[in-house]
């Protein structure tokens, strides 16, 4: 069974631009969560989608948004990029709320 | 506010030593606690603990949960250089939120 995949793996953008990251969960997993990881703050929860509905949301500004498609693939969008948005963005999927999450390899975003 | 606190933040030991990593939490409506190992990129799943006092083992790694005192420990015996990683603890609540600690950075010296 293929694991969680994320594209692209690396991105370089400039301040003010917007970016879209993509995540394909493990086949059969309907829940997809997004995290931002930085050296100073650790792993911070952005949001979770389940069956195309946002189920939970972390404490991030409205510039961070996401969606999930009917095939469970998810996208995360960050608009008006700031330098502080430079981070590793991890996506994780799980079968249900009773199961552990499996992480993708991440997208490393650098904002110049 | 829900929080997960891991200690120590970093640890350096010699190969062959035994280490104990700690994770304490304050979470409403606790469901389960998870341990992950993160080397270069994505965290990989180690254990999920839902019941107090039942040790989970996988090779040289083991973990146990104390729901009364609200903490868990992760033990690694006979450490090897390949155990060098960041170990993340996370707690899942019944609202399906997962809260991560900041991790313990473990470095094993040969």
Short mmCIF file of C-alpha atoms in Angstrom, two decimals:
data_model
loop_
_atom_site.label_atom_id
_atom_site.label_comp_id
_atom_site.label_asym_id
_atom_site.label_seq_id
_atom_site.Cartn_x
_atom_site.Cartn_y
_atom_site.Cartn_z
CA UNK A 1 0.00 0.00 0.00
CA UNK A 2 1.45 3.37 -0.96
CA UNK A 3 2.10 5.83 1.84
CA UNK A 4 1.06 9.44 2.13
CA UNK A 5 2.46 11.51 -0.71
CA UNK A 6 3.00 15.24 -0.82
CA UNK A 7 3.84 17.52 -3.70
CA UNK A 8 5.90 19.46 -4.29
CA UNK A 9 8.74 18.43 -1.98
CA UNK A 10 10.41 21.84 -2.10
CA UNK A 11 9.15 25.32 -2.87
CA UNK A 12 10.73 28.74 -2.91
CA UNK A 13 8.44 31.76 -2.99
CA UNK A 14 8.70 35.46 -2.26
CA UNK A 15 6.75 37.52 0.23
CA UNK A 16 3.25 38.36 -0.88
CA UNK A 17 2.87 35.38 -3.19
CA UNK A 18 0.49 32.53 -2.58
CA UNK A 19 1.17 28.80 -2.60
CA UNK A 20 -0.82 25.57 -2.88
CA UNK A 21 0.44 22.31 -1.44
CA UNK A 22 -1.04 18.92 -2.22
CA UNK A 23 -1.43 15.74 -0.20
CA UNK A 24 -2.66 12.30 -1.21
CA UNK A 25 -3.56 10.10 1.76
CA UNK A 26 -3.10 6.37 2.09
CA UNK A 27 -5.75 4.57 0.10
CA UNK A 28 -8.89 4.15 2.20
CA UNK A 29 -7.98 6.90 4.68
CA UNK A 30 -10.61 9.60 4.77
CA UNK A 31 -8.97 11.92 7.29
CA UNK A 32 -6.19 14.30 6.30
CA UNK A 33 -4.45 16.66 8.71
CA UNK A 34 -1.96 19.42 8.01
CA UNK A 35 0.87 20.55 10.28
CA UNK A 36 3.48 23.26 10.20
CA UNK A 37 6.85 22.37 11.66
CA UNK A 38 9.49 24.96 12.54
CA UNK A 39 12.57 24.60 14.74
CA UNK A 40 11.25 27.05 17.31
CA UNK A 41 7.61 26.00 17.53
CA UNK A 42 7.72 22.31 16.83
CA UNK A 43 4.80 20.60 15.14
CA UNK A 44 1.73 22.81 15.07
CA UNK A 45 -1.68 21.67 13.94
CA UNK A 46 -3.26 23.60 11.07
CA UNK A 47 -6.49 21.75 10.27
CA UNK A 48 -8.03 18.36 9.69
CA UNK A 49 -10.43 17.30 6.97
CA UNK A 50 -12.68 14.30 7.02
CA UNK A 51 -14.92 13.38 4.10
CA UNK A 52 -14.47 16.81 2.52
CA UNK A 53 -15.42 18.69 5.70
CA UNK A 54 -13.09 20.60 7.96
CA UNK A 55 -13.38 18.87 11.30
CA UNK A 56 -10.81 20.74 13.38
CA UNK A 57 -8.79 23.91 13.05
CA UNK A 58 -5.67 25.15 14.79
CA UNK A 59 -4.74 28.72 15.69
CA UNK A 60 -3.50 29.99 12.36
CA UNK A 61 -4.60 33.14 10.52
CA UNK A 62 -7.14 33.04 7.72
CA UNK A 63 -4.33 33.19 5.15
CA UNK A 64 -4.04 29.44 5.72
CA UNK A 65 -6.86 27.49 4.17
CA UNK A 66 -7.49 24.03 2.91
CA UNK A 67 -9.91 21.74 1.24
CA UNK A 68 -10.46 18.07 0.63
CA UNK A 69 -11.76 16.45 -2.51
CA UNK A 70 -14.10 13.51 -2.91
CA UNK A 71 -11.13 11.18 -3.48
CA UNK A 72 -9.75 12.31 -0.08
CA UNK A 73 -6.86 14.20 -1.62
CA UNK A 74 -6.29 17.49 0.13
CA UNK A 75 -4.80 20.85 -0.73
CA UNK A 76 -3.53 23.56 1.54
CA UNK A 77 -3.30 27.16 0.41
CA UNK A 78 -1.32 29.98 1.98
CA UNK A 79 -1.96 33.45 0.65
CA UNK A 80 0.09 36.63 1.06
CA UNK A 81 3.15 34.71 2.17
CA UNK A 82 5.28 36.07 4.99
CA UNK A 83 8.89 35.25 5.87
CA UNK A 84 7.66 33.46 8.98
CA UNK A 85 5.73 30.99 6.87
CA UNK A 86 8.99 29.28 5.93
CA UNK A 87 8.62 25.81 7.38
CA UNK A 88 8.18 22.13 6.71
CA UNK A 89 4.51 21.43 6.02
CA UNK A 90 3.49 17.91 6.88
CA UNK A 91 0.35 16.12 5.91
CA UNK A 92 -0.91 13.05 7.76
CA UNK A 93 -3.75 10.65 7.10
CA UNK A 94 -5.60 8.18 9.27
CA UNK A 95 -8.34 5.67 8.82
CA UNK A 96 -10.59 7.06 11.53
CA UNK A 97 -10.48 9.07 14.74
CA UNK A 98 -9.50 5.89 16.59
CA UNK A 99 -6.38 5.27 14.57
CA UNK A 100 -2.85 6.63 14.45
CA UNK A 101 -1.76 9.08 11.79
CA UNK A 102 0.74 8.33 9.07
CA UNK A 103 2.81 11.22 7.83
CA UNK A 104 3.90 12.18 4.36
CA UNK A 105 7.46 13.33 3.59
CA UNK A 106 6.53 16.98 3.83
CA UNK A 107 6.88 20.06 1.65
CA UNK A 108 9.68 22.40 2.63
CA UNK A 109 8.57 25.96 1.88
CA UNK A 110 11.08 28.80 1.86
CA UNK A 111 9.79 32.35 1.66
CA UNK A 112 12.34 34.95 0.58
CA UNK B 1 -5.70 25.12 27.05
CA UNK B 2 -4.65 21.62 26.07
CA UNK B 3 -0.91 21.05 26.20
CA UNK B 4 1.68 18.32 25.88
CA UNK B 5 5.09 18.79 27.49
CA UNK B 6 8.07 16.61 26.72
CA UNK B 7 11.29 16.34 28.68
CA UNK B 8 14.13 16.53 28.35
CA UNK B 9 14.25 18.77 25.29
CA UNK B 10 17.51 17.17 24.25
CA UNK B 11 19.63 14.30 25.40
CA UNK B 12 23.06 12.99 24.47
CA UNK B 13 24.08 9.48 25.55
CA UNK B 14 26.56 6.81 24.53
CA UNK B 15 25.71 3.76 22.48
CA UNK B 16 24.50 0.98 24.72
CA UNK B 17 22.94 3.28 27.31
CA UNK B 18 19.28 3.13 28.24
CA UNK B 19 17.20 6.29 27.91
CA UNK B 20 13.81 7.33 29.24
CA UNK B 21 11.86 10.07 27.55
CA UNK B 22 8.96 11.76 29.31
CA UNK B 23 5.68 13.15 28.13
CA UNK B 24 3.14 14.84 30.38
CA UNK B 25 -0.18 16.24 29.24
CA UNK B 26 -3.17 18.32 30.20
CA UNK B 27 -5.89 17.52 27.73
CA UNK B 28 -9.64 17.54 28.10
CA UNK B 29 -11.44 14.37 27.04
CA UNK B 30 -8.32 12.30 26.55
CA UNK B 31 -8.61 9.48 24.04
CA UNK B 32 -5.08 8.21 23.40
CA UNK B 33 -1.39 9.07 23.44
CA UNK B 34 0.96 8.49 20.55
CA UNK B 35 4.73 8.36 20.15
CA UNK B 36 6.51 9.13 16.89
CA UNK B 37 10.14 9.05 15.79
CA UNK B 38 11.28 11.76 13.39
CA UNK B 39 14.62 11.42 11.67
CA UNK B 40 15.13 13.43 8.53
CA UNK B 41 11.61 14.15 7.38
CA UNK B 42 8.28 12.59 8.23
CA UNK B 43 7.52 11.32 11.72
CA UNK B 44 7.04 7.57 11.82
CA UNK B 45 4.56 5.97 14.17
CA UNK B 46 5.86 4.03 17.18
CA UNK B 47 3.07 3.40 19.68
CA UNK B 48 -0.50 4.27 20.51
CA UNK B 49 -1.50 3.99 24.18
CA UNK B 50 -5.05 4.15 25.43
CA UNK B 51 -5.05 2.19 28.69
CA UNK B 52 -3.10 2.86 31.86
CA UNK B 53 -0.43 0.47 33.01
CA UNK B 54 -0.22 -1.68 29.90
CA UNK B 55 3.27 -1.65 28.45
CA UNK B 56 3.68 -1.68 24.70
CA UNK B 57 6.92 -3.11 23.34
CA UNK B 58 8.62 -3.14 19.99
CA UNK B 59 12.14 -4.52 20.06
CA UNK B 60 14.28 -2.29 22.26
CA UNK B 61 11.54 0.33 22.57
CA UNK B 62 8.75 0.25 25.11
CA UNK B 63 6.19 2.70 26.38
CA UNK B 64 3.65 2.94 29.16
CA UNK B 65 0.86 5.35 30.04
CA UNK B 66 -0.31 6.59 33.44
CA UNK B 67 -3.73 8.20 33.01
CA UNK B 68 -4.00 9.09 36.68
CA UNK B 69 -0.77 11.08 36.74
CA UNK B 70 -1.20 12.19 33.10
CA UNK B 71 2.11 11.11 31.69
CA UNK B 72 3.82 8.55 29.52
CA UNK B 73 7.39 7.36 29.18
CA UNK B 74 9.23 5.96 26.22
CA UNK B 75 12.17 3.68 27.04
CA UNK B 76 14.93 2.72 24.67
CA UNK B 77 17.37 0.07 25.89
CA UNK B 78 20.81 -0.74 24.45
CA UNK B 79 20.70 2.42 22.31
CA UNK B 80 22.28 2.47 18.87
CA UNK B 81 23.37 5.39 16.69
CA UNK B 82 20.32 4.73 14.51
CA UNK B 83 18.12 5.72 17.44
CA UNK B 84 19.29 9.31 17.04
CA UNK B 85 16.16 11.28 16.17
CA UNK B 86 13.52 13.61 17.53
CA UNK B 87 10.90 11.71 19.51
CA UNK B 88 7.47 13.28 19.43
CA UNK B 89 4.64 12.68 21.83
CA UNK B 90 1.07 13.54 20.84
CA UNK B 91 -2.27 13.30 22.58
CA UNK B 92 -5.57 12.72 20.82
CA UNK B 93 -8.78 13.89 22.49
CA UNK B 94 -12.35 12.85 21.93
CA UNK B 95 -12.95 15.87 19.72
CA UNK B 96 -10.40 14.23 17.41
CA UNK B 97 -7.83 16.96 17.98
CA UNK B 98 -4.21 15.86 18.11
CA UNK B 99 -1.81 18.00 20.11
CA UNK B 100 1.94 17.46 19.74
CA UNK B 101 4.70 18.16 22.21
CA UNK B 102 7.84 19.92 21.02
CA UNK B 103 9.81 16.71 21.00
CA UNK B 104 12.95 15.34 22.60
CA UNK B 105 16.07 15.47 20.44
CA UNK B 106 18.07 12.34 21.18
CA UNK B 107 21.66 11.96 20.01
CA UNK B 108 23.53 8.69 20.46
CA UNK B 109 27.31 8.89 20.45
CA UNK B 110 29.19 5.89 19.00
#
